XYZ file of C-alpha atoms in Angstrom:
190
model
C 0.000 0.000 0.000
C 1.370 3.449 -0.830
C 2.781 5.665 1.857
C -0.374 7.765 1.734
C -3.586 7.411 -0.215
C -4.695 9.919 -2.805
C -7.388 10.995 -0.361
C -4.794 11.630 2.334
C -2.594 13.551 -0.133
C -5.487 15.975 -0.649
C -6.715 15.915 2.967
C -10.026 14.334 1.954
C -12.213 11.399 2.907
C -13.327 8.810 0.317
C -16.832 10.337 0.198
C -15.500 13.733 -1.010
C -17.384 15.372 -3.850
C -15.768 16.401 -7.127
C -16.009 20.045 -6.010
C -14.167 19.207 -2.769
C -11.471 17.371 -4.755
C -11.009 20.427 -6.980
C -10.801 22.855 -4.035
C -8.368 20.616 -2.137
C -6.163 20.334 -5.200
C -6.087 24.112 -5.695
C -5.203 24.605 -2.014
C -2.350 22.062 -1.941
C -1.002 23.052 -5.377
C -0.638 26.621 -4.105
C 0.859 25.476 -0.808
C 3.607 23.420 -2.510
C 4.525 25.890 -5.257
C 8.097 27.192 -5.358
C 8.748 29.884 -2.710
C 5.303 29.440 -1.131
C 5.319 31.112 2.290
C 3.625 28.125 3.964
C 6.385 25.662 3.026
C 9.433 27.798 2.135
C 11.377 27.112 5.331
C 10.028 23.592 5.856
C 10.671 21.885 2.526
C 13.557 21.970 0.117
C 12.979 22.327 -3.627
C 13.052 18.554 -4.218
C 10.598 17.919 -1.365
C 8.268 20.547 -2.820
C 8.466 18.914 -6.280
C 7.651 15.513 -4.760
C 4.705 16.953 -2.826
C 3.383 18.695 -5.957
C 3.694 15.431 -7.911
C 1.776 13.484 -5.205
C -0.975 16.103 -5.121
C -1.197 16.233 -8.934
C -1.368 12.418 -9.204
C -4.069 12.278 -6.535
C -6.062 14.976 -8.301
C -5.788 13.344 -11.731
C -7.046 10.039 -10.317
C -9.846 11.396 -8.126
C -11.299 13.884 -10.623
C -11.967 11.157 -13.212
C -14.978 8.997 -12.265
C -13.772 5.701 -13.777
C -10.206 6.096 -12.486
C -11.577 6.928 -9.057
C -13.803 3.821 -8.989
C -10.823 1.633 -9.955
C -8.667 3.301 -7.327
C -11.359 2.850 -4.651
C -11.625 -0.843 -5.570
C -7.847 -1.233 -5.253
C -7.906 0.482 -1.856
C -10.725 -1.753 -0.673
C -8.784 -4.857 -1.759
C -5.647 -3.671 0.025
C -7.444 -2.857 3.249
C -9.667 -5.952 3.343
C -8.990 -8.071 6.427
C -6.894 -11.163 5.802
C -8.321 -14.291 7.421
C -6.060 -15.808 10.035
C -6.242 -19.517 10.866
C -5.601 -19.268 14.588
C -3.930 -16.666 16.735
C -0.501 -17.617 17.999
C -0.204 -18.457 21.674
C 0.538 -15.454 23.860
C 4.180 -14.766 24.537
C 5.312 -15.017 28.124
C 5.161 -11.733 29.982
C 8.512 -9.968 29.984
C 10.272 -9.689 33.261
C 10.395 -6.143 34.579
C 13.705 -4.415 34.040
C 14.836 -2.080 36.777
C 14.868 1.505 35.582
C 17.555 3.856 36.726
C 16.370 7.435 36.829
C 19.011 10.076 36.363
C 18.818 13.813 36.625
C 18.635 15.518 33.217
C 21.946 16.684 31.860
C 22.651 20.384 31.898
C 22.943 21.859 28.415
C 26.511 21.843 27.099
C 28.332 24.895 25.783
C 30.569 25.032 22.712
C 33.738 27.108 22.757
C 33.032 30.684 21.696
C 32.495 31.830 19.048
C 30.168 29.104 17.761
C 30.723 28.378 14.077
C 28.947 26.230 11.536
C 31.835 23.738 11.450
C 31.826 23.472 15.272
C 28.101 22.696 15.171
C 28.663 20.098 12.425
C 31.487 18.479 14.418
C 29.264 18.261 17.509
C 26.461 16.686 15.464
C 28.819 14.206 13.799
C 30.428 13.306 17.149
C 26.927 12.451 18.395
C 26.299 10.382 15.247
C 23.146 12.270 14.291
C 22.283 12.583 10.575
C 21.283 16.050 9.406
C 18.052 14.646 7.949
C 17.069 13.377 11.407
C 17.421 16.870 12.873
C 15.478 18.356 9.961
C 12.612 15.910 10.439
C 12.452 16.449 14.197
C 12.738 20.246 14.134
C 10.861 20.916 10.849
C 13.810 22.997 9.629
C 14.672 22.448 5.965
C 17.832 20.393 5.418
C 19.214 23.075 3.120
C 19.092 25.686 5.922
C 20.868 23.321 8.309
C 23.497 22.732 5.619
C 23.887 26.506 5.129
C 24.325 26.984 8.893
C 26.962 24.248 9.129
C 28.836 25.593 6.094
C 28.662 29.217 7.321
C 26.997 30.179 4.032
C 25.791 33.459 5.474
C 24.382 34.875 2.234
C 21.948 31.951 1.845
C 20.686 32.047 5.441
C 17.109 33.187 6.123
C 16.113 36.415 7.843
C 17.632 36.967 11.280
C 14.405 36.238 13.171
C 14.100 32.824 11.477
C 17.802 32.076 11.746
C 17.788 32.718 15.506
C 14.914 30.235 15.941
C 16.585 27.671 13.667
C 19.840 27.926 15.616
C 18.079 27.548 18.961
C 16.158 24.459 17.804
C 19.305 22.962 16.284
C 21.268 23.596 19.494
C 18.454 22.230 21.681
C 18.393 19.036 19.607
C 22.154 18.579 20.136
C 21.865 19.192 23.884
C 23.563 22.584 23.654
C 22.435 25.726 25.469
C 20.071 27.186 22.841
C 20.177 30.926 23.536
C 23.926 31.230 24.041
C 24.678 29.023 21.033
C 22.428 31.101 18.770
C 23.768 34.429 20.035
C 27.378 33.300 19.636
C 26.764 32.158 16.054
C 24.843 35.330 15.201
C 27.591 37.553 16.641
C 29.872 36.422 13.790
C 27.484 37.404 10.986
C 28.400 40.368 8.849
C 26.500 43.479 9.848
C 23.867 44.557 7.253
């Protein structure tokens, strides 16, 4: 079964009318267009193209009555319950494992001034892929790459950058405010 159904791609239920399909398509097509405000800082260009393609494919299928009936039949076949001969015997209950509760760690500080390469080194030392941080923080991978490469000209407006830096630092267990301010102190003055 696909990652998401055509109905889910357009935020609809299977009983949606043709008018609702059309309106949903117009909404999502606008939302995923290049440089759309709603997704500019969340999705990179390739992610936007993929989202537009999913929305377009969903629309093309759901707007055509015969294609939609075929699609609905395929969905029904995929979601039909599969008969099971007999349930397996229950597994023995796991033995409780003692849990050791520790106090939360205090946020760490990087040597001043904080640079993109020092942030990248910290992330790599922790073994965290950049895509994992992007998914968890909803910051586009390209902006995280720009931060780590100190590509100051490609960075977003200061208000966004400060928030991105704080979220990035928080994810790495660094002190968010001081990390962001240290990084920002190195930026060229406008």
